[in-house]
CSV table of C-alpha atoms and ligand atoms in Angstrom, one decimal:
chain,number,residue,atom,x,y,z
A,103,MET,CA,29.5,-52.4,-20.7
A,104,PRO,CA,31.1,-49.4,-18.8
A,105,TYR,CA,28.5,-46.4,-18.9
A,106,GLN,CA,29.5,-42.7,-18.8
A,107,ALA,CA,29.1,-40.4,-15.3
A,108,GLU,CA,29.5,-36.8,-15.8
A,109,TYR,CA,30.6,-35.6,-12.5
A,110,ILE,CA,29.2,-32.0,-12.3
A,111,TRP,CA,30.1,-29.1,-9.8
A,112,LEU,CA,30.5,-25.5,-8.7
A,113,ASP,CA,34.0,-23.6,-9.6
A,114,GLY,CA,35.8,-21.1,-7.5
A,115,ALA,CA,35.2,-18.3,-9.9
A,116,THR,CA,34.3,-15.3,-8.4
A,117,PRO,CA,31.8,-12.9,-7.6
A,118,THR,CA,29.6,-15.8,-9.9
A,119,GLN,CA,30.8,-19.0,-9.5
A,120,GLN,CA,30.6,-21.2,-12.9
A,121,LEU,CA,30.0,-24.5,-13.6
A,122,ARG,CA,32.6,-27.4,-14.0
A,123,SER,CA,32.6,-31.1,-15.5
A,124,LYS,CA,34.0,-34.1,-16.3
A,125,THR,CA,33.9,-37.2,-17.5
A,126,LYS,CA,34.3,-40.6,-15.3
A,127,ILE,CA,33.9,-44.0,-17.0
A,128,VAL,CA,31.9,-46.1,-14.4
A,129,ALA,CA,31.9,-49.8,-14.8
A,130,ASP,CA,28.7,-51.5,-15.9
A,131,ASP,CA,27.8,-52.8,-12.2
A,132,VAL,CA,28.4,-49.7,-10.5
A,133,HIS,CA,25.4,-48.2,-8.7
A,134,ASP,CA,26.4,-45.9,-6.4
A,135,MET,CA,28.6,-43.6,-7.9
A,136,PRO,CA,32.2,-43.3,-6.5
A,137,ILE,CA,33.7,-39.8,-4.8
A,138,TRP,CA,36.1,-38.5,-7.5
A,139,GLY,CA,38.7,-35.5,-7.5
A,140,PHE,CA,40.1,-33.0,-9.7
A,141,ASP,CA,42.5,-30.1,-10.3
A,142,GLY,CA,41.3,-27.2,-8.3
A,143,SER,CA,43.4,-25.0,-9.8
A,144,SER,CA,42.8,-24.8,-12.8
A,145,THR,CA,38.9,-23.3,-11.0
A,146,GLY,CA,40.4,-21.2,-8.5
A,147,GLN,CA,39.6,-23.7,-5.6
A,148,ALA,CA,43.1,-24.3,-4.4
A,149,THR,CA,46.4,-23.2,-5.2
A,150,GLY,CA,49.7,-25.3,-8.1
A,151,ASP,CA,51.3,-27.1,-5.3
A,152,HIS,CA,48.2,-28.8,-2.9
A,153,SER,CA,45.9,-28.6,-5.5
A,154,ASP,CA,43.5,-31.8,-4.9
A,155,CYS,CA,40.1,-31.8,-4.5
A,156,VAL,CA,37.2,-34.5,-3.3
A,157,LEU,CA,34.5,-34.2,-5.5
A,158,GLN,CA,31.7,-35.3,-3.7
A,159,PRO,CA,28.0,-37.4,-5.5
A,160,VAL,CA,24.7,-35.6,-3.9
A,161,PHE,CA,22.6,-36.1,-6.8
A,162,THR,CA,22.0,-38.3,-9.4
A,163,CYS,CA,19.8,-38.9,-12.8
A,164,PRO,CA,19.8,-40.6,-16.3
A,165,ASP,CA,21.8,-37.5,-18.9
A,166,PRO,CA,19.1,-36.5,-21.7
A,167,ILE,CA,22.3,-35.9,-24.1
A,168,ARG,CA,24.4,-39.4,-24.4
A,169,GLY,CA,21.4,-41.3,-23.0
A,170,GLY,CA,21.4,-44.9,-22.9
A,171,ARG,CA,22.4,-45.9,-19.3
A,172,ASN,CA,24.4,-42.6,-18.9
A,173,LYS,CA,24.2,-40.1,-16.1
A,174,LEU,CA,24.5,-36.9,-14.9
A,175,VAL,CA,26.1,-36.7,-11.4
A,176,LEU,CA,26.3,-33.3,-9.4
A,177,CYS,CA,28.3,-32.8,-6.8
A,178,GLU,CA,29.4,-31.4,-3.6
A,179,VAL,CA,33.4,-30.2,-3.1
A,180,LEU,CA,35.4,-30.5,-0.2
A,181,ASP,CA,38.2,-30.3,0.7
A,182,ALA,CA,40.8,-33.1,0.4
A,183,ASP,CA,43.0,-32.8,3.4
A,184,THR,CA,39.4,-32.7,5.9
A,185,LEU,CA,37.1,-34.1,3.6
A,186,LYS,CA,34.6,-31.1,4.9
A,187,PRO,CA,32.9,-28.9,2.5
A,188,HIS,CA,35.8,-26.4,0.6
A,189,VAL,CA,35.1,-22.5,1.3
A,190,THR,CA,33.2,-22.8,-2.4
A,191,ASN,CA,30.6,-25.3,-1.4
A,192,THR,CA,28.0,-23.1,-0.3
A,193,ARG,CA,25.3,-26.6,-0.7
A,194,ALA,CA,26.5,-27.8,2.4
A,195,ALA,CA,25.6,-24.6,4.4
A,196,ALA,CA,22.1,-24.8,3.5
A,197,ALA,CA,21.9,-28.6,4.4
A,198,LYS,CA,22.4,-27.7,7.6
A,199,THR,CA,19.5,-25.5,7.3
A,200,ALA,CA,17.2,-27.5,6.2
A,201,LYS,CA,17.7,-30.5,8.4
A,202,LYS,CA,17.3,-27.6,11.3
A,203,TYR,CA,13.9,-26.9,10.1
A,204,ALA,CA,12.6,-29.3,8.6
A,205,LYS,CA,9.4,-29.3,10.6
A,206,TYR,CA,8.4,-26.1,8.0
A,207,ASP,CA,8.6,-28.3,5.2
A,208,MET,CA,9.5,-25.5,2.9
A,209,TRP,CA,9.2,-25.1,-0.4
A,210,PHE,CA,10.4,-23.4,-3.6
A,211,GLY,CA,9.9,-22.1,-7.7
A,212,LEU,CA,12.5,-20.5,-9.1
A,213,GLU,CA,11.5,-19.1,-12.3
A,214,GLN,CA,15.5,-19.1,-13.9
A,215,GLU,CA,15.5,-16.3,-16.8
A,216,TYR,CA,18.3,-16.6,-18.9
A,217,THR,CA,19.7,-14.4,-21.9
A,218,MET,CA,21.1,-16.1,-25.4
A,219,LEU,CA,24.0,-14.3,-27.1
A,220,ARG,CA,26.1,-14.8,-29.7
A,221,LEU,CA,30.2,-15.2,-29.5
A,222,ASP,CA,31.2,-11.3,-29.5
A,223,GLY,CA,28.4,-11.1,-26.5
A,224,THR,CA,25.5,-9.8,-28.6
A,225,PRO,CA,22.3,-11.3,-27.9
A,226,ILE,CA,20.4,-13.1,-30.7
A,227,GLY,CA,16.8,-11.4,-30.6
A,228,PHE,CA,19.4,-7.8,-31.4
A,229,PRO,CA,20.3,-7.4,-35.4
A,230,GLU,CA,23.7,-9.6,-36.4
A,231,GLY,CA,25.9,-6.3,-36.8
A,232,GLY,CA,24.4,-3.8,-34.5
A,233,GLY,CA,21.7,-1.9,-33.3
A,234,PHE,CA,18.9,-2.6,-31.8
A,235,PRO,CA,15.4,-4.6,-31.7
A,236,GLY,CA,12.1,-3.0,-31.9
A,237,PRO,CA,11.5,-2.1,-28.7
A,238,GLN,CA,10.2,-4.7,-25.6
A,239,GLY,CA,6.3,-5.0,-25.7
A,240,PRO,CA,5.2,-8.5,-29.0
A,241,TYR,CA,8.4,-10.3,-27.6
A,242,TYR,CA,7.7,-11.8,-23.8
A,243,CYS,CA,5.1,-15.2,-24.4
A,244,GLY,CA,5.2,-13.9,-28.5
A,245,VAL,CA,5.3,-16.3,-31.7
A,246,GLY,CA,6.7,-15.8,-34.7
A,247,THR,CA,9.6,-14.7,-36.5
A,248,GLY,CA,11.2,-11.6,-35.8
A,249,LYS,CA,9.9,-11.9,-32.4
A,250,ILE,CA,10.9,-15.1,-31.3
A,251,MET,CA,14.7,-16.6,-31.8
A,252,GLY,CA,16.2,-19.1,-29.8
A,253,ARG,CA,13.3,-21.6,-29.7
A,254,ASP,CA,15.5,-24.7,-30.5
A,255,ILE,CA,17.1,-24.2,-27.9
A,256,VAL,CA,14.2,-24.0,-25.8
A,257,GLU,CA,12.5,-27.3,-27.1
A,258,ARG,CA,16.2,-29.4,-27.1
A,259,HIS,CA,16.3,-28.5,-23.0
A,260,THR,CA,12.4,-28.3,-21.7
A,261,GLN,CA,12.6,-32.1,-23.3
A,262,ALA,CA,16.5,-32.9,-21.8
A,263,CYS,CA,14.4,-31.7,-18.0
A,264,ILE,CA,11.8,-33.7,-18.4
A,265,ASP,CA,14.4,-36.9,-19.4
A,266,ALA,CA,16.0,-36.6,-16.4
A,267,GLY,CA,13.2,-36.5,-14.8
A,268,LEU,CA,14.1,-32.7,-13.4
A,269,SER,CA,10.8,-31.1,-12.2
A,270,ILE,CA,10.4,-28.8,-14.4
A,271,SER,CA,6.8,-26.7,-14.1
A,272,GLY,CA,6.9,-24.3,-17.4
A,273,THR,CA,9.0,-22.1,-19.8
A,274,ASN,CA,7.8,-18.9,-21.7
A,275,PRO,CA,10.0,-16.2,-24.1
A,276,GLU,CA,9.9,-13.4,-21.5
A,277,VAL,CA,9.8,-8.9,-22.6
A,278,MET,CA,13.1,-8.6,-23.3
A,279,ALA,CA,14.2,-10.3,-26.7
A,280,GLY,CA,15.8,-13.7,-27.4
A,281,GLN,CA,15.1,-13.7,-23.1
A,282,TRP,CA,14.1,-17.1,-21.6
A,283,GLU,CA,12.7,-19.0,-19.1
A,284,PHE,CA,12.3,-21.7,-17.4
A,285,GLN,CA,10.9,-23.0,-13.8
A,286,ILE,CA,12.3,-25.5,-11.7
A,287,GLY,CA,9.9,-27.3,-8.6
A,288,PRO,CA,8.0,-26.6,-5.9
A,289,LEU,CA,10.5,-28.8,-4.4
A,290,GLY,CA,12.5,-28.4,-0.8
A,291,VAL,CA,16.1,-26.2,-0.1
A,292,LEU,CA,18.7,-28.6,-1.8
A,293,GLU,CA,16.2,-30.3,-4.0
A,294,VAL,CA,15.4,-27.1,-5.5
A,295,GLY,CA,19.6,-26.3,-5.6
A,296,ASP,CA,20.3,-29.3,-6.8
A,297,GLN,CA,18.1,-29.2,-10.0
A,298,LEU,CA,17.9,-25.6,-11.0
A,299,ASN,CA,22.1,-26.6,-10.8
A,300,VAL,CA,21.4,-29.7,-13.2
A,301,ALA,CA,19.4,-27.4,-15.3
A,302,ARG,CA,20.8,-25.0,-16.2
A,303,TRP,CA,24.5,-27.7,-16.8
A,304,LEU,CA,22.2,-29.2,-20.0
A,305,LEU,CA,21.0,-25.0,-21.1
A,306,HIS,CA,24.9,-24.7,-21.5
A,307,ARG,CA,25.6,-27.6,-23.3
A,308,ILE,CA,22.3,-28.2,-25.2
A,309,ALA,CA,23.4,-24.1,-26.6
A,310,GLU,CA,26.3,-25.5,-27.2
A,311,ASP,CA,24.8,-26.9,-30.5
A,312,TYR,CA,24.2,-23.9,-31.9
A,313,ASP,CA,27.0,-21.6,-31.1
A,314,VAL,CA,25.2,-19.7,-28.8
A,315,VAL,CA,26.2,-18.5,-25.0
A,316,ILE,CA,23.5,-18.4,-22.4
A,317,SER,CA,24.5,-15.4,-19.7
A,318,LEU,CA,22.8,-15.4,-16.6
A,319,ASP,CA,24.1,-12.0,-16.4
A,320,ALA,CA,21.2,-10.1,-13.9
A,321,LYS,CA,21.5,-6.4,-16.6
A,322,PRO,CA,22.5,-7.9,-19.4
A,323,VAL,CA,21.7,-4.7,-21.9
A,324,LYS,CA,21.4,-1.7,-20.5
A,325,GLY,CA,18.3,0.8,-21.1
A,326,ASP,CA,15.2,0.0,-21.2
A,327,TRP,CA,15.7,-3.4,-21.5
A,328,ASN,CA,14.3,-5.8,-19.3
A,329,GLY,CA,17.2,-7.5,-16.3
A,330,ALA,CA,16.9,-11.5,-15.7
A,331,GLY,CA,15.6,-12.3,-12.9
A,332,CYS,CA,15.4,-15.8,-10.8
A,333,HIS,CA,12.2,-14.8,-9.1
A,334,THR,CA,11.6,-17.5,-5.6
A,335,ASN,CA,8.3,-18.7,-5.2
A,336,PHE,CA,8.8,-19.6,-1.4
A,337,SER,CA,6.1,-21.9,2.0
A,338,THR,CA,5.9,-23.0,4.5
A,339,ASN,CA,3.7,-25.7,5.4
A,340,GLU,CA,2.2,-23.0,7.3
A,341,MET,CA,2.1,-20.7,4.3
A,342,ARG,CA,0.0,-23.4,2.4
A,343,GLU,CA,-3.0,-23.2,5.0
A,344,SER,CA,-3.5,-20.0,6.6
A,345,TYR,CA,-2.5,-16.1,4.4
A,346,ALA,CA,-2.1,-15.1,8.0
A,347,ALA,CA,1.2,-16.9,7.8
A,348,ILE,CA,2.6,-15.8,4.5
A,349,GLU,CA,1.9,-11.8,5.7
A,350,LYS,CA,4.0,-12.7,8.4
A,351,ALA,CA,6.4,-14.4,6.7
A,352,CYS,CA,6.7,-10.9,4.3
A,353,LYS,CA,7.5,-8.5,7.5
A,354,ALA,CA,10.3,-10.8,8.7
A,355,ILE,CA,11.6,-10.8,5.4
A,356,GLY,CA,11.3,-6.9,5.1
A,357,LYS,CA,13.0,-6.8,8.5
A,358,LYS,CA,16.2,-8.6,6.8
A,359,PHE,CA,16.3,-7.1,3.1
A,360,GLU,CA,19.5,-5.9,2.7
A,361,MET,CA,21.3,-8.7,4.4
A,362,LEU,CA,19.1,-10.8,1.9
A,363,VAL,CA,19.4,-8.5,-1.4
A,364,ALA,CA,23.3,-8.5,-0.6
A,365,ASN,CA,23.2,-12.4,-1.7
A,366,TYR,CA,20.8,-12.1,-4.8
A,367,GLY,CA,23.9,-12.1,-6.9
A,368,ASP,CA,25.8,-10.4,-8.2
A,369,ASP,CA,25.1,-6.8,-10.0
A,370,ILE,CA,22.1,-6.7,-8.0
A,371,GLU,CA,21.5,-2.6,-8.4
A,372,SER,CA,21.9,-2.1,-12.2
A,373,ARG,CA,18.9,-4.7,-12.5
A,374,LEU,CA,16.7,-3.3,-9.4
A,375,THR,CA,16.2,0.0,-10.2
A,376,GLY,CA,12.0,0.0,-9.9
A,377,ASP,CA,11.9,-0.2,-13.6
A,378,HIS,CA,10.9,-3.4,-15.8
A,379,GLU,CA,8.6,-4.4,-12.7
A,380,THR,CA,11.4,-4.6,-10.0
A,381,ALA,CA,11.4,-2.8,-7.1
A,382,PRO,CA,14.7,-0.6,-6.6
A,383,TRP,CA,17.0,-3.1,-4.3
A,384,ASN,CA,17.2,-0.4,-1.7
A,385,LYS,CA,13.8,-0.4,-0.6
A,386,PHE,CA,10.8,-3.3,0.6
A,387,SER,CA,7.5,-3.6,0.1
A,388,TYR,CA,5.2,-6.5,-0.1
A,389,GLY,CA,2.0,-6.8,-2.5
A,390,VAL,CA,-0.7,-8.9,-3.9
A,391,SER,CA,-0.2,-9.2,-7.9
A,392,ASP,CA,2.1,-6.3,-7.7
A,393,ARG,CA,4.9,-7.0,-10.0
A,394,GLY,CA,6.8,-4.0,-8.7
A,395,ALA,CA,6.9,-4.8,-5.7
A,396,SER,CA,10.3,-6.7,-4.0
A,397,ILE,CA,7.4,-9.8,-2.9
A,398,ARG,CA,4.4,-10.3,-4.8
A,399,ILE,CA,1.7,-12.0,-3.3
A,400,PRO,CA,-0.2,-13.8,-6.5
A,401,TRP,CA,-3.8,-12.8,-6.6
A,402,GLN,CA,-5.0,-16.9,-6.5
A,403,VAL,CA,-2.8,-16.7,-3.0
A,404,GLU,CA,-5.1,-14.3,-1.5
A,405,LYS,CA,-8.6,-15.5,-3.5
A,406,ASP,CA,-7.6,-18.9,-1.7
A,407,GLY,CA,-6.6,-17.2,1.8
A,408,LYS,CA,-3.4,-19.7,1.6
A,409,GLY,CA,-0.5,-20.7,-0.7
A,410,TYR,CA,2.6,-18.9,-1.7
A,411,ALA,CA,5.0,-15.8,-2.0
A,412,GLU,CA,7.1,-15.0,-4.7
A,413,ASP,CA,10.7,-13.0,-3.4
A,414,ARG,CA,10.9,-11.5,-6.8
A,415,ARG,CA,14.8,-10.3,-5.7
A,416,PRO,CA,17.2,-13.1,-6.8
A,417,ASN,CA,18.9,-12.2,-10.1
A,418,ALA,CA,19.1,-14.8,-12.5
A,419,ASN,CA,23.0,-15.2,-11.9
A,420,CYS,CA,22.1,-16.1,-7.9
A,421,ASP,CA,23.6,-19.4,-5.8
A,422,PRO,CA,19.9,-20.9,-5.3
A,423,TYR,CA,21.6,-22.8,-2.3
A,424,THR,CA,22.2,-19.8,-0.9
A,425,VAL,CA,19.1,-17.7,-1.5
A,426,ALA,CA,17.3,-20.9,-0.5
A,427,ARG,CA,19.0,-21.2,2.5
A,428,LEU,CA,18.6,-17.6,3.7
A,429,LEU,CA,14.8,-16.8,2.8
A,430,THR,CA,14.1,-20.4,5.3
A,431,ASP,CA,16.8,-19.1,8.3
A,432,VAL,CA,14.6,-15.6,8.1
A,433,VAL,CA,11.1,-17.3,8.0
A,434,CYS,CA,11.1,-20.4,10.0
A,435,THR,CA,13.3,-18.3,12.1
A,436,ASP,CA,10.2,-15.5,12.6
A,437,ALA,CA,8.0,-18.4,12.8
A,438,ALA,CA,9.6,-20.4,15.5
A,439,GLY,CA,9.2,-17.1,17.5
A,440,LYS,CA,12.5,-16.8,17.7
B,546,LIG,P1,4.7,-15.9,-12.4
B,546,LIG,O1,3.3,-15.8,-12.8
B,546,LIG,O2,5.6,-15.4,-11.4
B,546,LIG,O3,5.6,-16.0,-14.0
B,546,LIG,P2,5.4,-18.8,-12.8
B,546,LIG,O4,4.5,-19.5,-12.7
B,546,LIG,O5,6.5,-18.8,-13.4
B,546,LIG,O6,4.9,-17.7,-11.9
B,546,LIG,O7,6.6,-19.2,-11.3
B,546,LIG,C1,5.1,-20.0,-10.6
B,546,LIG,C2,6.4,-21.4,-10.0
B,546,LIG,O8,5.9,-20.8,-8.1
B,546,LIG,C3,6.2,-22.2,-10.1
B,546,LIG,O9,7.2,-22.6,-10.6
B,546,LIG,C4,5.5,-22.9,-9.1
B,546,LIG,O10,6.6,-24.2,-8.9
B,546,LIG,C5,5.7,-22.5,-7.4
B,546,LIG,N1,4.8,-22.7,-6.5
B,546,LIG,C6,4.1,-22.9,-7.1
B,546,LIG,N2,3.2,-23.4,-5.4
B,546,LIG,C7,3.9,-23.0,-4.6
B,546,LIG,C8,4.9,-23.6,-3.3
B,546,LIG,N3,3.0,-23.8,-2.7
B,546,LIG,N4,5.5,-22.7,-3.0
B,546,LIG,C9,6.9,-22.5,-3.7
B,546,LIG,N5,6.4,-22.3,-4.6
B,546,LIG,C10,5.1,-22.9,-5.6
B,547,LIG,MN1,7.9,-17.3,-14.6
B,548,LIG,MN1,9.8,-13.4,-16.0
B,549,LIG,MN1,7.2,-14.8,-11.4
C-alpha cells in the first residue's frame, strides 16, 4: 500500500517566514524520500514566469497525525536552476557554521512560547466579545477553569511530538492567559531547528481542529501583558565542563549583542522593554538567576560550576536556524581565540 508523506518547508514571507506543506503519495517500497517541487510564485519564493522551486528532504519522522506508516518530511528549499540553496533557505548557512565548529559540539534547548487566538485575533484567554481577563499572576503554571485555556491542544501536541520521536523536554502554561510554552532539546545546531519547525507545524495543524490560531507574535497584546519569546539555552563542550567558559561566552555575546538582537525575530523592541521578565533590547547584561538580564546563568549551573547559559532575547517568531548559527559563530569564534 502506498503511504502519505507530508513535505514541509519555509516560505518567502517577510518579515517572518511561515510554514507550508503538501502531501506526496509515496510507493510502498520507497524509503529515501525523493526531492520534489512546488510553485514558488505562490509562496513569495519565485516569479510566475520562473516559478519552480525544489524541495530537498532533510529530516523525516513518523506522522503522528495520520499515524500508520505515514511520514513528515521537513525540506530545505533549493533554486531549480542551480540546485543551490534558495535565498530564503537559512538552514544551509547554519549547516556550514555547524560543520565549521563541530568540535565544540554546540547544544541548544529552545523554549517556544506561543499564544492561542480566536479567528478574530483575540487571545482565547480573553473574554469573548471584548475586554480583558483579570491581571497576570494566576495563569503561569496554573490549574483550573478561568485560569487555563487550550489545554486540550497542548496535550495533543505534546503526545504528537513524542510520537514523532522529537526531543520535546517539557511544556507549561505561561504568564499571559492563553499563552503556553514547550521546549525542544538539547540538540545540535541543525537538529534543534529541524525539530522546532516540525513541532511548530504539528501545533498549527492540531490547532486547526479547534478553530484556534497559533500566534508566534512577539507581543500579541500591548500593555501589561507578557510577550512571547524563545529563550535559547546553549552550551559548548567547554561550557559543559567549566564555569569560566560560560562567563567567557557571555562576554563574547556582549560584544556582538546588537547584531544578535537584530536577528532574533520581528518586532523585538515591543517585547524587550525591560519589563515582563525582559532586558531592554538596546542594553546587554548577564547574571545568575536574573530573569531581567539578557543572558541568565541558571542557579544550578553556578552551583555545579558548569553547564549552560540562557539567551532570553530571541522572540517566539525567531528563525531557529539563524539564532543557532549566530550564537555558534559568536561563541565558538571567541572560544577558538580568533
Ligand atoms: P526555564 O527555567 O528558563 O523556564 P526550561 O526548563 O523551560 O527553563 O528550559 C530549559 C532548556 O534548557 C531545556 O530545553 C533543556 O533541554 C535545555 N538545556 C538543558 N541543558 C542544556 C545544555 N547543557 N545545553 C543547552 N541546553 C540545555
Ligand atoms: Mn521555560
Ligand atoms: Mn517561558
Ligand atoms: Mn527560560
